Short mmCIF file of C-alpha atoms and ligand atoms in Angstrom, two decimals:
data_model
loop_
_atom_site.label_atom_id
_atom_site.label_comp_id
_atom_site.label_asym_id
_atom_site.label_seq_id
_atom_site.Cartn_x
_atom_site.Cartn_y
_atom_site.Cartn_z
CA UNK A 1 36.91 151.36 79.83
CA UNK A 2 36.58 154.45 82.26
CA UNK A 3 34.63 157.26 81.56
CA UNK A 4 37.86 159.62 81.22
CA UNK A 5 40.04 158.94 78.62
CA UNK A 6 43.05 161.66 79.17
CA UNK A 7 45.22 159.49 81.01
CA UNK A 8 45.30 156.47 78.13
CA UNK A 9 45.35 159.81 75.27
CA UNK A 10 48.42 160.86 77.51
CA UNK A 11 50.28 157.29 76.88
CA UNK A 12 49.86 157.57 73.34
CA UNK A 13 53.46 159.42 72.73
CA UNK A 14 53.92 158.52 69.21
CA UNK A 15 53.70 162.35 67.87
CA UNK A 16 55.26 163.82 71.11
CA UNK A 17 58.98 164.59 69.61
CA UNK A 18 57.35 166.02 66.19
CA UNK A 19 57.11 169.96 65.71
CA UNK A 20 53.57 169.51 63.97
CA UNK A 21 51.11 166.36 63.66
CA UNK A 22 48.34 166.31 61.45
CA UNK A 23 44.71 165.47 62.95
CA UNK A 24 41.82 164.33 60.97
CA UNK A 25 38.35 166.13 61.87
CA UNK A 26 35.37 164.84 60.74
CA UNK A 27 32.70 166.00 63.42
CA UNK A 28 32.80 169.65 64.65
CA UNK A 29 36.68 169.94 63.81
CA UNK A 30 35.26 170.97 60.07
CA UNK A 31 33.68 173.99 61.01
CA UNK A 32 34.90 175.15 64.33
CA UNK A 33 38.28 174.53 65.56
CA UNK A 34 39.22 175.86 68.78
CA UNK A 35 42.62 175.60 69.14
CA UNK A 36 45.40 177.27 67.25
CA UNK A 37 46.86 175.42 63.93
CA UNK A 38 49.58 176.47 61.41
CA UNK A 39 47.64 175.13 58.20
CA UNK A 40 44.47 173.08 57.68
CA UNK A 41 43.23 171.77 54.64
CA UNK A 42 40.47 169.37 53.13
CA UNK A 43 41.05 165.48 53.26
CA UNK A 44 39.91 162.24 53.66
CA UNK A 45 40.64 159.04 55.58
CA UNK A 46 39.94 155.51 54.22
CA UNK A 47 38.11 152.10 56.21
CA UNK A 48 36.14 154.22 58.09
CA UNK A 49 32.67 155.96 57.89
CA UNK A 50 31.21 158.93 60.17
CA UNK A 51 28.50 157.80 62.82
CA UNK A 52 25.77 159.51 65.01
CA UNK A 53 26.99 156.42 67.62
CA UNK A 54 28.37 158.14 70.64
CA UNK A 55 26.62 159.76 73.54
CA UNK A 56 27.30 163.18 74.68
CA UNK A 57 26.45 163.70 78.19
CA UNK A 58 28.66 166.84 78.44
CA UNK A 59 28.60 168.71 75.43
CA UNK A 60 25.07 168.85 73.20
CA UNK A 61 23.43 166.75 76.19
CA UNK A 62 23.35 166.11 79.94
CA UNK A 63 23.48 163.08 82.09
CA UNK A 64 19.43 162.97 81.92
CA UNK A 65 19.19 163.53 78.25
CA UNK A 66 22.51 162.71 76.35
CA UNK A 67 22.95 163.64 72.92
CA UNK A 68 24.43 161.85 70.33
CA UNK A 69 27.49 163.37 68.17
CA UNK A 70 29.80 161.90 65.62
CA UNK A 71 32.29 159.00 65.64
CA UNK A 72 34.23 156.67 63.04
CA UNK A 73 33.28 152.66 62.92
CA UNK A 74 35.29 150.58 60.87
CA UNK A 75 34.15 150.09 57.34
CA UNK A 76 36.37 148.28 54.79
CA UNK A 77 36.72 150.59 51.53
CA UNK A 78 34.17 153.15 53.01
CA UNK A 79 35.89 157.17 53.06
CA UNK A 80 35.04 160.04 55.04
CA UNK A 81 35.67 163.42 54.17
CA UNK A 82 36.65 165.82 56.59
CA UNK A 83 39.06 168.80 57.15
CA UNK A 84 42.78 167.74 58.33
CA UNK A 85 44.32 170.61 60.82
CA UNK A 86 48.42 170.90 60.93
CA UNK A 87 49.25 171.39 64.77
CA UNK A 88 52.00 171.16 67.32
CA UNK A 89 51.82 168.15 69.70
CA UNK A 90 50.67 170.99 72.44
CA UNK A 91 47.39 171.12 71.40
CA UNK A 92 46.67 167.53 72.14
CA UNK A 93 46.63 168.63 76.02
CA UNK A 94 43.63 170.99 75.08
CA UNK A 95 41.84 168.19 72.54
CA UNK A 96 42.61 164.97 75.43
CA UNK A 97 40.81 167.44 78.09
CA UNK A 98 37.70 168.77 75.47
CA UNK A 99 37.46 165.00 74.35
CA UNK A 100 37.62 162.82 77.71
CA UNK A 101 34.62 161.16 77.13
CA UNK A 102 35.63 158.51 75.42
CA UNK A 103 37.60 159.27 72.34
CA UNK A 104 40.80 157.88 72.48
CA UNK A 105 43.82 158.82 69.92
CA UNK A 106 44.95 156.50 67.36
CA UNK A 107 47.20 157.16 64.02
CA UNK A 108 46.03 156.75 60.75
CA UNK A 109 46.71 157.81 56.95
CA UNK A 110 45.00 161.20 56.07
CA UNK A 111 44.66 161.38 52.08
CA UNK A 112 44.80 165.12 50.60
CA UNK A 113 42.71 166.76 47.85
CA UNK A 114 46.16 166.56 45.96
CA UNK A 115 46.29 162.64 46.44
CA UNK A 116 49.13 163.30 48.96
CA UNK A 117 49.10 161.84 52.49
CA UNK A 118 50.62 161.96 55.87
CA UNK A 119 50.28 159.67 59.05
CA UNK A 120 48.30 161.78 61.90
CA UNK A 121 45.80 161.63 64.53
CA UNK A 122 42.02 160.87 64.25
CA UNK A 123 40.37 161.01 67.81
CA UNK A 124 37.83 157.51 68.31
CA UNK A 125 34.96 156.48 70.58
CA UNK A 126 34.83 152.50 70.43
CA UNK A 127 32.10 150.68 71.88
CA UNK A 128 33.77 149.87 74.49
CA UNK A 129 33.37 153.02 76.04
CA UNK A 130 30.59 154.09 78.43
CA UNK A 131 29.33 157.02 76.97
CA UNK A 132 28.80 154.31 73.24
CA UNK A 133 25.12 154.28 72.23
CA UNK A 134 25.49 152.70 69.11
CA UNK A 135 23.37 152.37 65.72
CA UNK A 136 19.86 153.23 65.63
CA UNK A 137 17.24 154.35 63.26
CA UNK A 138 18.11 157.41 61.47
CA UNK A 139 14.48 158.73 62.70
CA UNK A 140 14.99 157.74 65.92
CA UNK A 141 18.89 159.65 66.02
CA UNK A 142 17.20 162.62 64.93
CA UNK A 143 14.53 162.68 67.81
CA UNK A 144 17.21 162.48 70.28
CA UNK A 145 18.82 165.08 68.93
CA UNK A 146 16.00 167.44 68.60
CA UNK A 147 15.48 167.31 72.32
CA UNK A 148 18.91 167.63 73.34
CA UNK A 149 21.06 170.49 74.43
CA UNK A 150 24.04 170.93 76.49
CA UNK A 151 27.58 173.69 77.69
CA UNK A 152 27.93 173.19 74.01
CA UNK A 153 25.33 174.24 72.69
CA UNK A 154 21.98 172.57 71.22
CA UNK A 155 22.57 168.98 69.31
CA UNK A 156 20.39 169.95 66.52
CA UNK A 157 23.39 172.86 65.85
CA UNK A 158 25.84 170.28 65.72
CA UNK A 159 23.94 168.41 63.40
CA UNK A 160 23.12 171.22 61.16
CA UNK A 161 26.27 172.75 61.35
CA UNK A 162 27.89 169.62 60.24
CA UNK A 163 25.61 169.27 57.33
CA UNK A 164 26.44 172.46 56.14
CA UNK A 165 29.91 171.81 56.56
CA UNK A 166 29.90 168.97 54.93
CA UNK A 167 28.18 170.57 51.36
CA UNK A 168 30.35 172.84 51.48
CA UNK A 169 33.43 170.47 51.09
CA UNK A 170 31.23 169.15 48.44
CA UNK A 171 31.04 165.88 50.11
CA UNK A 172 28.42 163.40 50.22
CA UNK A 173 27.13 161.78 53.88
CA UNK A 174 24.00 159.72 53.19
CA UNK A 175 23.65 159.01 57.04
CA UNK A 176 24.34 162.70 58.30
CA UNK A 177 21.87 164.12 55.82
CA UNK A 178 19.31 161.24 56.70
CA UNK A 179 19.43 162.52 60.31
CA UNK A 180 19.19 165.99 58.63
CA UNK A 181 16.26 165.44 56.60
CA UNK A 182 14.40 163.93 59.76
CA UNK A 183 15.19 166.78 62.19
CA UNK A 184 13.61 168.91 59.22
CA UNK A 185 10.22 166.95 59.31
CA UNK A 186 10.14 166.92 63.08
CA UNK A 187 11.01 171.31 62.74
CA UNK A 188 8.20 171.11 60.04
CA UNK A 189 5.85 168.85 62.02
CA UNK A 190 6.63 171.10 65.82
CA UNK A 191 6.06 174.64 63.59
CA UNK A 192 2.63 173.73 62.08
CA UNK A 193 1.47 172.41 66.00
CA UNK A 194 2.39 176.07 66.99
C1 BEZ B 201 36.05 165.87 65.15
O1 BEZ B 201 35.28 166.79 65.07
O2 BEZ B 201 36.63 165.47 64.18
C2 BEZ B 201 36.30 165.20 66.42
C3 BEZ B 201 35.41 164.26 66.82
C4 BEZ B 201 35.61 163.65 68.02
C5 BEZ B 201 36.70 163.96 68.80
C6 BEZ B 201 37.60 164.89 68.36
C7 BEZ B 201 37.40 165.50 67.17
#
């Protein structure tokens, strides 16, 4: 697969003649959303759980020292919670561009806190992508992260930030707050070297 993925997002027309399109965040989309949206509103999506799995060379990393941020692997009867943002087919111009390195578009069923649902969007990295890292030790996810930083912003912020995010839905994410919990030690472990 190419590096860029706006061109393949751009053949994906299946919302294009909608007014609005719900899209499924479950990374930084919980607790920063850049773009404008006319309603957002706690959910979940079903078969898939979260993953530290794809690189980021050009957001919380660089080319020399990627970091790693969030995407969804298939996982039969597995949730993940997340925050589902209404929004007009516009937007996905901004999202295609801010996500070209390797997330690709796909439809799914988003479940709401009411136990309605709607098809939208969820955005993907697959391994077959070039920026894919994959599974690794929750330890050893957490050391890349501590080191890396990028036009985003630090990874360890993303992390965090997602953590908090996350307790604040009142959700549960045993691997995020693994990778938490180990970026703590490694805080702990740097502070009492000072
Ligand atoms: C999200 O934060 O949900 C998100 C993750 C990857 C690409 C786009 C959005």
């Amino acid at each position: 697969m190419s590096d860029n993925t706006i061109s393949r997002n751009k053949a994906m027309t299946k919302f294009d003649q909608h007014d609005s399109v719900w899209l499924f965040g479950y990374g930084s989309l919980i607790f920063k959303a850049d773009f404008p949206f006319i309603e957002r509103r706690p959910a979940h999506i079903v078969g898939w759980s979260r993953r530290f799995w794809q690189g980021s060379h050009d957001h919380r990393g660089t080319v020399q020292a990627p970091g790693r941020v969030v995407t969804l692997i298939q996982d039969e009867g597995a949730t993940c919670a997340g925050m589902a943002y209404l929004i007009t087919p516009e937007v996905f111009d901004h999202l295609d561009y801010r996500e070209k390195n390797g997330y690709l578009r796909l439809s799914t069923d988003i479940i709401f806190e009411d136990h309605s649902s709607a098809e939208g969007l969820i955005y993907i990295a697959t391994e077959e992508n070039a920026a894919f890292l994959g599974p690794a030790p929750e330890r050893d996810i957490a050391r890349q992260i501590a080191k890396a930083e990028g036009p985003s912003g630090r990874n360890a912020d993303y992390l965090l930030g997602l953590a908090v995010a996350l307790r604040e839905l009142g959700k549960e994410d045993a691997h995020v707050f693994e990778i938490e919990r180990h970026l703590q030690l490694l805080n702990a472990i740097n502070q009492d070297a000072e």
